[in-house]
mmCIF file of C-alpha atoms and ligand atoms in Angstrom:
data_model
loop_
_atom_site.group_PDB
_atom_site.id
_atom_site.type_symbol
_atom_site.label_atom_id
_atom_site.label_comp_id
_atom_site.label_asym_id
_atom_site.label_seq_id
_atom_site.Cartn_x
_atom_site.Cartn_y
_atom_site.Cartn_z
ATOM 1 C CA MET A 226 23.371 -0.477 -1.562
ATOM 2 C CA THR A 227 26.625 -2.409 -1.122
ATOM 3 C CA ASP A 228 27.650 -5.234 -3.464
ATOM 4 C CA THR A 229 27.267 -7.709 -0.586
ATOM 5 C CA VAL A 230 23.661 -6.672 0.068
ATOM 6 C CA ALA A 231 22.872 -6.640 -3.661
ATOM 7 C CA ALA A 232 24.332 -10.168 -3.969
ATOM 8 C CA ALA A 233 22.342 -11.367 -0.931
ATOM 9 C CA LEU A 234 19.111 -9.965 -2.369
ATOM 10 C CA ALA A 235 19.862 -11.567 -5.738
ATOM 11 C CA ARG A 236 20.326 -14.920 -3.967
ATOM 12 C CA VAL A 237 17.028 -14.491 -2.091
ATOM 13 C CA ARG A 238 15.250 -13.924 -5.419
ATOM 14 C CA GLY A 239 17.152 -16.451 -7.527
ATOM 15 C CA PRO A 240 17.655 -16.061 -11.286
ATOM 16 C CA ALA A 241 14.165 -14.641 -11.983
ATOM 17 C CA ALA A 242 14.074 -11.026 -13.164
ATOM 18 C CA PRO A 243 13.304 -8.601 -10.312
ATOM 19 C CA VAL A 244 9.759 -7.305 -10.119
ATOM 20 C CA ARG A 245 9.593 -3.551 -10.123
ATOM 21 C CA HIS A 246 7.587 -1.554 -7.638
ATOM 22 C CA ASN A 247 4.765 0.737 -8.676
ATOM 23 C CA ALA A 248 2.807 3.330 -6.706
ATOM 24 C CA ARG A 249 0.388 0.677 -5.434
ATOM 25 C CA THR A 250 3.107 -1.649 -4.156
ATOM 26 C CA ILE A 251 5.043 1.217 -2.572
ATOM 27 C CA ALA A 252 1.833 2.454 -0.949
ATOM 28 C CA ALA A 253 1.237 -1.063 0.405
ATOM 29 C CA LEU A 254 4.574 -0.915 2.248
ATOM 30 C CA THR A 255 2.895 1.300 4.824
ATOM 31 C CA GLY A 256 0.187 -1.278 5.462
ATOM 32 C CA ASN A 257 2.318 -3.633 7.538
ATOM 33 C CA PRO A 258 5.565 -1.811 8.265
ATOM 34 C CA ASP A 259 6.841 -4.362 10.784
ATOM 35 C CA CYS A 260 6.628 -7.370 8.477
ATOM 36 C CA ARG A 261 10.193 -8.548 7.811
ATOM 37 C CA ARG A 262 9.018 -11.057 5.217
ATOM 38 C CA ARG A 263 7.495 -8.420 3.037
ATOM 39 C CA ALA A 264 10.393 -5.978 3.481
ATOM 40 C CA VAL A 265 13.008 -8.550 2.408
ATOM 41 C CA LEU A 266 10.975 -9.968 -0.507
ATOM 42 C CA ASP A 267 10.141 -6.487 -1.788
ATOM 43 C CA ALA A 268 13.730 -5.295 -1.473
ATOM 44 C CA ALA A 269 14.839 -8.388 -3.412
ATOM 45 C CA GLY A 270 12.218 -7.755 -6.123
ATOM 46 C CA VAL A 271 10.660 -11.217 -5.613
ATOM 47 C CA ASP A 272 7.534 -11.817 -7.698
ATOM 48 C CA LYS A 273 5.187 -12.370 -4.739
ATOM 49 C CA THR A 274 2.225 -13.132 -7.016
ATOM 50 C CA ALA A 275 4.111 -16.062 -8.606
ATOM 51 C CA LEU A 276 5.449 -17.155 -5.214
ATOM 52 C CA ALA A 277 1.973 -17.169 -3.620
ATOM 53 C CA GLN A 278 0.610 -19.175 -6.539
ATOM 54 C CA TYR A 279 3.486 -21.653 -6.338
ATOM 55 C CA VAL A 280 3.048 -22.366 -2.626
ATOM 56 C CA GLY A 281 -0.667 -22.948 -3.178
ATOM 57 C CA HIS A 282 -2.255 -19.687 -1.991
ATOM 58 C CA PRO A 283 -2.725 -17.400 -5.009
ATOM 59 C CA ALA A 284 -3.533 -13.734 -4.467
ATOM 60 C CA ARG A 285 -7.180 -12.843 -4.978
ATOM 61 C CA TYR A 286 -7.336 -9.140 -5.404
ATOM 62 C CA GLY A 287 -7.195 -6.594 -8.189
ATOM 63 C CA GLN A 288 -9.592 -4.313 -10.003
ATOM 64 C CA SER A 289 -12.461 -5.845 -11.934
ATOM 65 C CA PRO A 290 -12.532 -5.124 -15.706
ATOM 66 C CA PHE A 291 -15.757 -3.178 -15.076
ATOM 67 C CA ALA A 292 -14.061 -0.934 -12.511
ATOM 68 C CA ILE A 293 -11.138 -0.330 -14.906
ATOM 69 C CA ILE A 294 -13.485 0.704 -17.746
ATOM 70 C CA ARG A 295 -15.472 2.919 -15.385
ATOM 71 C CA GLY A 296 -12.238 4.516 -14.170
ATOM 72 C CA HIS A 297 -11.065 5.314 -17.706
ATOM 73 C CA ALA A 298 -14.463 6.786 -18.628
ATOM 74 C CA PHE A 299 -14.491 9.017 -15.551
ATOM 75 C CA GLU A 300 -10.935 10.202 -16.133
ATOM 76 C CA ALA A 301 -11.768 11.059 -19.761
ATOM 77 C CA ARG A 302 -14.839 12.963 -18.547
ATOM 78 C CA VAL A 303 -12.943 15.176 -16.084
ATOM 79 C CA LYS A 304 -10.137 15.866 -18.569
ATOM 80 C CA ALA A 305 -12.432 16.674 -21.521
ATOM 81 C CA ASP A 306 -12.594 20.116 -23.151
ATOM 82 C CA GLY A 307 -9.081 21.122 -22.229
ATOM 83 C CA TYR A 308 -9.411 19.945 -18.609
ATOM 84 C CA ALA A 309 -12.311 22.360 -18.034
ATOM 85 C CA ALA A 310 -13.866 20.388 -15.156
ATOM 86 C CA LEU A 311 -10.500 19.859 -13.482
ATOM 87 C CA ARG A 312 -9.545 23.503 -13.757
ATOM 88 C CA ALA A 313 -12.828 24.483 -12.078
ATOM 89 C CA LEU A 314 -12.323 21.909 -9.284
ATOM 90 C CA VAL A 315 -8.714 23.003 -8.622
ATOM 91 C CA ALA A 316 -9.741 26.666 -8.562
ATOM 92 C CA ALA A 317 -12.570 25.906 -6.133
ATOM 93 C CA LYS A 318 -10.391 23.998 -3.664
ATOM 94 C CA LEU A 319 -7.050 25.808 -3.882
ATOM 95 C CA PRO A 320 -7.529 29.553 -3.479
ATOM 96 C CA GLY A 321 -5.045 31.515 -5.577
ATOM 97 C CA ALA A 322 -4.537 28.689 -8.074
ATOM 98 C CA ASP A 323 -3.627 29.973 -11.528
ATOM 99 C CA VAL A 324 -5.550 27.423 -13.570
ATOM 100 C CA ALA A 325 -5.882 29.406 -16.789
ATOM 101 C CA GLY A 326 -2.421 28.494 -18.146
ATOM 102 C CA PRO A 327 -1.603 25.694 -20.558
ATOM 103 C CA ALA A 328 -1.960 22.008 -19.690
ATOM 104 C CA VAL A 329 0.696 19.621 -20.980
ATOM 105 C CA ASP A 330 0.221 15.872 -21.483
ATOM 106 C CA LEU A 331 3.565 14.280 -20.630
ATOM 107 C CA GLY A 332 2.244 10.788 -21.267
ATOM 108 C CA ASP A 333 2.765 10.948 -25.029
ATOM 109 C CA GLY A 334 6.568 11.028 -24.822
ATOM 110 C CA GLY A 335 7.062 7.421 -25.990
ATOM 111 C CA ALA A 336 8.335 4.426 -24.064
ATOM 112 C CA ASP A 337 11.720 5.861 -23.125
ATOM 113 C CA ASN A 338 11.339 6.424 -19.373
ATOM 114 C CA ALA A 339 14.570 8.400 -19.016
ATOM 115 C CA ALA A 340 13.487 10.851 -21.760
ATOM 116 C CA ARG A 341 9.997 11.202 -20.292
ATOM 117 C CA TYR A 342 11.461 11.770 -16.845
ATOM 118 C CA ALA A 343 13.778 14.493 -18.192
ATOM 119 C CA ARG A 344 10.854 16.180 -19.939
ATOM 120 C CA THR A 345 8.747 16.037 -16.769
ATOM 121 C CA ARG A 346 11.605 17.596 -14.822
ATOM 122 C CA ALA A 347 11.914 20.408 -17.368
ATOM 123 C CA VAL A 348 8.152 21.127 -17.304
ATOM 124 C CA LEU A 349 7.738 20.955 -13.527
ATOM 125 C CA GLY A 350 10.900 22.983 -12.977
ATOM 126 C CA GLY A 351 9.407 25.953 -14.883
ATOM 127 C CA ASP A 352 6.308 27.993 -14.234
ATOM 128 C CA GLU A 353 4.605 28.200 -17.626
ATOM 129 C CA VAL A 354 2.293 25.215 -17.202
ATOM 130 C CA ALA A 355 -0.881 25.134 -15.075
ATOM 131 C CA LEU A 356 -1.559 21.386 -15.281
ATOM 132 C CA ALA A 357 0.874 18.574 -16.052
ATOM 133 C CA ASP A 358 -0.939 15.411 -17.137
ATOM 134 C CA HIS A 359 0.720 11.963 -16.788
ATOM 135 C CA PRO A 360 4.076 13.253 -15.566
ATOM 136 C CA LEU A 361 6.715 10.545 -15.081
ATOM 137 C CA LEU A 362 8.317 10.537 -11.647
ATOM 138 C CA ARG A 363 11.026 8.403 -10.108
ATOM 139 C CA LEU A 364 11.610 7.174 -6.582
ATOM 140 C CA SER A 365 14.500 5.212 -5.086
ATOM 141 C CA VAL A 366 13.192 2.036 -3.460
ATOM 142 C CA ALA A 367 15.743 -0.312 -1.898
ATOM 143 C CA GLY A 368 18.421 0.934 -4.261
ATOM 144 C CA GLN A 369 16.273 0.627 -7.395
ATOM 145 C CA HIS A 370 14.804 3.456 -9.419
ATOM 146 C CA VAL A 371 11.045 3.023 -9.675
ATOM 147 C CA TYR A 372 9.136 5.030 -12.276
ATOM 148 C CA LEU A 373 5.704 6.313 -11.255
ATOM 149 C CA GLU A 374 2.923 7.999 -13.184
ATOM 150 C CA PRO A 375 0.447 10.099 -11.182
ATOM 151 C CA ASP A 376 -2.784 11.186 -12.809
ATOM 152 C CA LEU A 377 -1.980 14.862 -12.769
ATOM 153 C CA VAL A 378 0.026 17.588 -11.089
ATOM 154 C CA ALA A 379 -1.455 21.036 -10.620
ATOM 155 C CA CYS A 380 1.254 23.663 -10.907
ATOM 156 C CA ARG A 381 1.465 27.301 -10.030
ATOM 157 C CA VAL A 382 -0.670 27.268 -6.913
ATOM 158 C CA ALA A 383 1.034 29.998 -4.887
ATOM 159 C CA GLY A 384 4.334 28.666 -6.207
ATOM 160 C CA ARG A 385 3.597 25.105 -5.135
ATOM 161 C CA LEU A 386 2.873 21.818 -6.911
ATOM 162 C CA HIS A 387 -0.126 19.717 -5.880
ATOM 163 C CA VAL A 388 -0.759 16.078 -6.769
ATOM 164 C CA VAL A 389 -4.242 15.441 -8.201
ATOM 165 C CA GLU A 390 -5.606 11.897 -7.930
ATOM 166 C CA VAL A 391 -8.575 10.951 -10.120
ATOM 167 C CA LYS A 392 -10.416 7.907 -8.731
ATOM 168 C CA SER A 393 -13.619 6.269 -9.919
ATOM 169 C CA PHE A 394 -15.064 5.215 -6.543
ATOM 170 C CA PRO A 395 -18.157 7.300 -5.754
ATOM 171 C CA VAL A 396 -18.781 9.906 -3.082
ATOM 172 C CA LEU A 397 -22.304 9.172 -1.839
ATOM 173 C CA ASP A 398 -24.059 11.901 0.135
ATOM 174 C CA GLY A 399 -20.684 13.537 0.739
ATOM 175 C CA ARG A 400 -19.028 10.339 2.016
ATOM 176 C CA ALA A 401 -16.647 7.962 0.253
ATOM 177 C CA ASP A 402 -15.495 4.504 1.335
ATOM 178 C CA PRO A 403 -12.884 5.338 4.050
ATOM 179 C CA ALA A 404 -10.647 2.406 3.037
ATOM 180 C CA LYS A 405 -10.549 3.597 -0.571
ATOM 181 C CA VAL A 406 -9.849 7.179 0.476
ATOM 182 C CA ALA A 407 -7.043 5.962 2.750
ATOM 183 C CA ALA A 408 -5.521 3.920 -0.100
ATOM 184 C CA ALA A 409 -5.741 6.918 -2.461
ATOM 185 C CA ALA A 410 -4.066 9.116 0.171
ATOM 186 C CA VAL A 411 -1.110 6.754 0.551
ATOM 187 C CA GLN A 412 -0.747 6.492 -3.223
ATOM 188 C CA ALA A 413 -0.800 10.299 -3.510
ATOM 189 C CA ALA A 414 1.878 10.434 -0.788
ATOM 190 C CA VAL A 415 4.071 8.178 -2.958
ATOM 191 C CA TYR A 416 3.728 10.736 -5.740
ATOM 192 C CA VAL A 417 4.572 13.591 -3.363
ATOM 193 C CA LEU A 418 7.851 11.843 -2.527
ATOM 194 C CA GLY A 419 8.492 11.166 -6.231
ATOM 195 C CA LEU A 420 7.850 14.829 -7.055
ATOM 196 C CA ARG A 421 10.194 15.931 -4.272
ATOM 197 C CA GLU A 422 12.920 13.615 -5.560
ATOM 198 C CA LEU A 423 12.400 15.031 -9.065
ATOM 199 C CA ARG A 424 12.673 18.622 -7.812
ATOM 200 C CA ALA A 425 15.777 17.825 -5.759
ATOM 201 C CA ALA A 426 17.426 16.073 -8.742
ATOM 202 C CA GLY A 427 16.904 19.228 -10.814
ATOM 203 C CA GLY A 428 18.335 21.495 -8.092
ATOM 204 C CA ALA A 429 14.873 22.949 -7.329
ATOM 205 C CA ASP A 430 13.295 23.272 -3.886
ATOM 206 C CA PRO A 431 11.678 19.908 -2.976
ATOM 207 C CA ASP A 432 9.503 21.587 -0.345
ATOM 208 C CA ALA A 433 7.632 23.401 -3.106
ATOM 209 C CA VAL A 434 5.658 20.145 -3.421
ATOM 210 C CA ALA A 435 2.602 20.489 -1.191
ATOM 211 C CA THR A 436 1.455 17.761 1.184
ATOM 212 C CA ASP A 437 -2.135 18.728 0.334
ATOM 213 C CA ALA A 438 -3.367 16.649 -2.599
ATOM 214 C CA LEU A 439 -6.658 16.835 -4.429
ATOM 215 C CA LEU A 440 -8.857 13.759 -4.721
ATOM 216 C CA VAL A 441 -11.352 13.869 -7.590
ATOM 217 C CA CYS A 442 -14.183 11.299 -7.574
ATOM 218 C CA PRO A 443 -17.646 10.930 -9.130
ATOM 219 C CA ARG A 444 -20.478 12.396 -7.098
ATOM 220 C CA ASP A 445 -23.208 9.892 -6.178
ATOM 221 C CA PHE A 446 -23.969 7.422 -8.985
ATOM 222 C CA GLY A 447 -23.255 9.719 -11.943
ATOM 223 C CA HIS A 448 -20.108 10.976 -13.630
ATOM 224 C CA GLU A 449 -20.280 14.501 -12.186
ATOM 225 C CA PRO A 450 -16.917 15.078 -10.449
ATOM 226 C CA THR A 451 -16.428 16.324 -6.934
ATOM 227 C CA VAL A 452 -13.174 17.143 -5.142
ATOM 228 C CA ALA A 453 -11.710 16.940 -1.641
ATOM 229 C CA VAL A 454 -8.371 17.989 -0.171
ATOM 230 C CA LEU A 455 -6.272 15.227 1.406
ATOM 231 C CA ASP A 456 -3.744 16.152 4.080
ATOM 232 C CA LEU A 457 -0.853 13.764 3.409
ATOM 233 C CA ARG A 458 1.629 14.787 6.118
ATOM 234 C CA ARG A 459 1.259 11.563 8.111
ATOM 235 C CA GLN A 460 1.357 9.304 5.045
ATOM 236 C CA VAL A 461 4.458 11.067 3.695
ATOM 237 C CA ALA A 462 6.236 10.620 7.051
ATOM 238 C CA VAL A 463 5.304 6.909 7.290
ATOM 239 C CA LEU A 464 6.378 6.229 3.711
ATOM 240 C CA ARG A 465 9.689 7.973 4.253
ATOM 241 C CA ARG A 466 10.302 5.796 7.283
ATOM 242 C CA GLN A 467 9.489 2.641 5.328
ATOM 243 C CA LEU A 468 11.699 3.598 2.400
ATOM 244 C CA ARG A 469 14.584 4.256 4.784
ATOM 245 C CA ARG A 470 13.939 0.843 6.337
ATOM 246 C CA LEU A 471 14.097 -0.825 2.929
ATOM 247 C CA ALA A 472 17.338 1.018 2.253
ATOM 248 C CA ARG A 473 18.649 -0.588 5.496
ATOM 249 C CA VAL A 474 17.681 -4.038 4.312
ATOM 250 C CA ALA A 475 21.173 -5.276 5.294
ATOM 251 C CA ASP A 476 19.965 -5.380 8.939
ATOM 252 C CA LEU A 477 17.032 -7.598 7.959
ATOM 253 C CA LEU A 478 19.242 -9.908 5.896
ATOM 254 C CA ALA A 479 21.712 -10.325 8.759
ATOM 255 C CA ASP A 480 19.254 -12.525 10.688
ATOM 256 C CA LEU A 481 18.705 -14.919 7.773
ATOM 257 C CA PRO A 482 20.697 -18.090 7.115
ATOM 258 C CA ALA A 483 23.423 -17.544 4.493
ATOM 259 C CA ASP A 484 21.716 -19.952 2.069
ATOM 260 C CA PHE A 485 18.230 -18.442 2.380
ATOM 261 C CA THR A 486 16.391 -18.244 -0.935
ATOM 262 C CA VAL A 487 12.836 -18.410 -2.288
ATOM 263 C CA ASP A 488 14.120 -19.305 -5.753
ATOM 264 C CA LEU A 489 11.679 -21.652 -7.469
ATOM 265 C CA GLY A 490 14.709 -23.623 -8.559
ATOM 266 C CA GLY A 491 14.464 -23.802 -12.343
ATOM 267 C CA GLU A 492 16.149 -22.007 -15.223
ATOM 268 C CA GLY A 493 15.430 -18.228 -15.059
ATOM 269 C CA GLY A 494 13.240 -18.726 -11.991
ATOM 270 C CA ALA A 495 10.989 -21.349 -13.609
ATOM 271 C CA PRO A 496 9.355 -23.802 -11.175
ATOM 272 C CA ALA A 497 11.479 -26.860 -10.331
ATOM 273 C CA ARG A 498 11.910 -26.927 -6.540
ATOM 274 C CA PRO A 499 9.069 -28.725 -4.689
ATOM 275 C CA PRO A 500 6.467 -26.144 -3.513
ATOM 276 C CA GLY A 501 6.720 -27.540 0.036
ATOM 277 C CA ALA A 502 10.439 -26.740 0.096
ATOM 278 C CA VAL A 503 9.770 -23.172 -1.060
ATOM 279 C CA ALA A 504 7.045 -22.767 1.608
ATOM 280 C CA ALA A 505 9.442 -24.140 4.245
ATOM 281 C CA ALA A 506 12.071 -21.597 3.176
ATOM 282 C CA LEU A 507 9.489 -18.830 3.337
ATOM 283 C CA ALA A 508 8.580 -19.887 6.878
ATOM 284 C CA ARG A 509 12.133 -19.007 7.968
ATOM 285 C CA LEU A 510 11.430 -15.368 7.137
ATOM 286 C CA ALA A 511 9.278 -13.923 9.931
ATOM 287 C CA ALA A 512 5.858 -12.628 8.860
ATOM 288 C CA ARG A 513 3.411 -10.502 10.795
ATOM 289 C CA TYR A 514 0.025 -11.346 9.350
ATOM 290 C CA THR A 515 -2.980 -9.125 10.073
ATOM 291 C CA PRO A 516 -6.361 -9.158 8.281
ATOM 292 C CA ASP A 517 -5.352 -5.904 6.519
ATOM 293 C CA CYS A 518 -2.812 -7.944 4.525
ATOM 294 C CA LEU A 519 -5.727 -9.357 2.496
ATOM 295 C CA ALA A 520 -6.156 -6.030 0.708
ATOM 296 C CA ALA A 521 -2.496 -5.143 0.391
ATOM 297 C CA CYS A 522 -0.144 -8.083 -0.100
ATOM 298 C CA GLU A 523 0.036 -10.878 -2.653
ATOM 299 C CA LEU A 524 1.127 -13.379 0.018
ATOM 300 C CA ALA A 525 -1.879 -12.722 2.252
ATOM 301 C CA TYR A 526 -3.601 -16.097 1.807
ATOM 302 C CA HIS A 527 -0.368 -17.978 2.420
ATOM 303 C CA CYS A 528 0.462 -15.954 5.537
ATOM 304 C CA ARG A 529 -3.122 -16.284 6.786
ATOM 305 C CA ALA A 530 -2.982 -20.087 6.457
ATOM 306 C CA GLU A 531 0.371 -20.097 8.232
ATOM 307 C CA ALA A 532 -1.012 -17.937 11.065
ATOM 308 C CA ALA A 533 -4.199 -20.017 11.467
ATOM 309 C CA GLY A 534 -4.913 -20.745 15.113
ATOM 310 C CA SER A 535 -3.149 -17.640 16.375
ATOM 311 C CA THR A 536 -5.084 -14.699 17.798
ATOM 312 C CA ALA A 537 -2.817 -12.356 15.798
ATOM 313 C CA ALA A 538 -4.480 -13.664 12.624
ATOM 314 C CA LEU A 539 -7.755 -12.171 13.888
ATOM 315 C CA GLY A 540 -6.252 -8.662 13.971
ATOM 316 C CA PRO A 541 -4.588 -6.540 16.646
ATOM 317 C CA ALA A 542 -7.919 -5.343 18.124
ATOM 318 C CA VAL A 543 -9.214 -8.899 18.697
ATOM 319 C CA ARG A 544 -5.858 -10.058 20.014
ATOM 320 C CA GLU A 545 -5.869 -7.182 22.498
ATOM 321 C CA GLU A 546 -9.455 -7.968 23.547
ATOM 322 C CA LEU A 547 -8.328 -11.525 24.217
ATOM 323 C CA GLY A 548 -5.684 -10.285 26.642
ATOM 324 C CA GLY A 549 -2.745 -10.886 24.301
ATOM 325 C CA VAL A 550 -3.048 -14.704 24.625
ATOM 326 C CA PRO A 551 -1.313 -15.874 21.429
ATOM 327 C CA ASP A 552 -3.321 -19.042 20.557
ATOM 328 C CA VAL A 553 -7.031 -19.444 19.884
ATOM 329 C CA ALA A 554 -6.830 -22.928 21.473
ATOM 330 C CA ALA A 555 -5.469 -21.423 24.716
ATOM 331 C CA VAL A 556 -8.214 -18.760 24.697
ATOM 332 C CA LEU A 557 -10.892 -21.470 24.460
ATOM 333 C CA ALA A 558 -9.185 -23.570 27.134
ATOM 334 C CA TYR A 559 -8.995 -20.597 29.561
ATOM 335 C CA ALA A 560 -12.659 -19.817 28.892
ATOM 336 C CA ASP A 561 -13.339 -23.450 29.807
ATOM 337 C CA GLY A 562 -11.517 -23.053 33.123
ATOM 338 C CA ALA A 563 -8.051 -24.412 32.292
ATOM 339 C CA PRO A 564 -5.265 -22.956 34.486
ATOM 340 C CA PRO A 565 -2.959 -20.435 32.770
ATOM 341 C CA ALA A 566 0.107 -22.013 31.186
ATOM 342 C CA ASP A 567 2.073 -18.873 31.859
ATOM 343 C CA PRO A 568 1.687 -16.684 35.003
ATOM 344 C CA THR A 569 1.590 -13.536 32.815
ATOM 345 C CA GLN A 570 -1.676 -14.864 31.303
ATOM 346 C CA ALA A 571 -3.398 -15.371 34.685
ATOM 347 C CA GLU A 572 -5.403 -12.137 34.443
ATOM 348 C CA ALA A 573 -6.456 -12.814 30.848
ATOM 349 C CA ALA A 574 -7.473 -16.370 31.829
ATOM 350 C CA ALA A 575 -9.661 -15.039 34.680
ATOM 351 C CA VAL A 576 -11.334 -12.489 32.381
ATOM 352 C CA LEU A 577 -11.981 -15.159 29.727
ATOM 353 C CA ARG A 578 -13.434 -17.515 32.334
ATOM 354 C CA ARG A 579 -15.751 -14.762 33.604
ATOM 355 C CA ALA A 580 -16.777 -13.837 30.047
ATOM 356 C CA ALA A 581 -17.617 -17.490 29.303
ATOM 357 C CA ARG A 582 -19.678 -17.725 32.513
ATOM 358 C CA LEU A 583 -21.608 -14.532 31.698
ATOM 359 C CA ARG A 584 -22.268 -15.809 28.188
ATOM 360 C CA ALA A 585 -23.550 -19.128 29.525
ATOM 361 C CA GLU A 586 -25.820 -17.305 32.012
ATOM 362 C CA ALA A 587 -27.136 -14.999 29.264
ATOM 363 C CA LEU A 588 -27.885 -17.980 27.004
ATOM 364 C CA ALA A 589 -29.608 -19.857 29.861
ATOM 365 C CA GLY A 590 -31.696 -16.736 30.618
ATOM 366 C CA ALA A 591 -32.674 -16.439 26.961
ATOM 367 C CA ALA A 592 -33.769 -20.110 26.947
ATOM 368 C CA VAL A 593 -35.987 -19.576 30.020
ATOM 369 C CA TRP A 594 -37.528 -16.463 28.422
ATOM 370 C CA GLU A 595 -38.388 -18.431 25.258
ATOM 371 C CA CYS A 596 -40.164 -21.124 27.340
HETATM 372 S S1 LIG B 96 0.731 -11.004 3.741
HETATM 373 FE FE1 LIG B 96 2.479 -11.888 4.772
HETATM 374 S S2 LIG B 96 4.273 -11.047 3.752
HETATM 375 FE FE2 LIG B 96 2.546 -9.795 3.186
HETATM 376 S S3 LIG B 96 2.585 -8.113 4.661
HETATM 377 FE FE3 LIG B 96 1.180 -9.664 5.467
HETATM 378 S S4 LIG B 96 2.416 -10.937 6.772
HETATM 379 FE FE4 LIG B 96 3.826 -9.755 5.525
#
């Protein structure tokens, strides 16, 4: 990153300390890859949670304390007795896995990230260890080093390393919540990239990191673990593309006014600027709200309020069904028989008019039937 870009990002953020990415926030980058607002704010390390709160639309997601406790209990269960359950699951899913070797917990190396990272690199560069617990990885995100801690890495599986994700959401009758599986897959893909960067930094072959990860979850309503293989090739490719885009943040900054900032205005980023002024500044940075933002971005409620009245706010599928007409008001007017404001919307207007007529006929028919 050049000094000019670094200075521009610092101005966007203001004097507040930059917020660091973690695996969840990096994974979320794939959720809405075309949103310029998110790309710039994330590259600048803006605290989006504080920003959303300040402009009056606080984020409303996160794990419940109950889910966190349940997650810890399940993880302890699968790692008990020298990782016995995990070894059996890895052996069952990855033929040829040498799971009998030692397991090393790299999470007890103190708070010094650089030392833990070096130790992880030494362990994962060798072939003595079968399981590496809590390894510390690093990934470059928009010119910053982000430290990441996957649950576990299975080593020595035909010379390859496999990420193992332990999640506490249940698999009921062989099926898990698809949204949760998708989120776990993207998070595992972040770790794959981190592992590859670690291997490359140590002069080892980055391609020895497999794009097949293992997902370990509780079976049904108990604590008995079950395992599935996740193919991460698509997620790894999408993430790579997004990370490259963040690295090219200069292109995104070029379209912004030279004085653009979401600084809250006070000392060290403390609130001082009127919230309306901060929201107005934010509005100059193009967003691309979709309902999926609600589960992935701290600014979702702000962007949703901003996008109210647009068909895009209802999601790409609904917008497409409505013929690409951008405003809900225009959709209702066309359904009511108003002429199209734009000749390119003539076909959509005719379809909406017909749909409204059919609906009215169906409702009238239903009323007659009831009589
Ligand atoms: S919530 Fe807003 S900033 Fe975040 S990804 Fe969606 S549109 Fe972009």
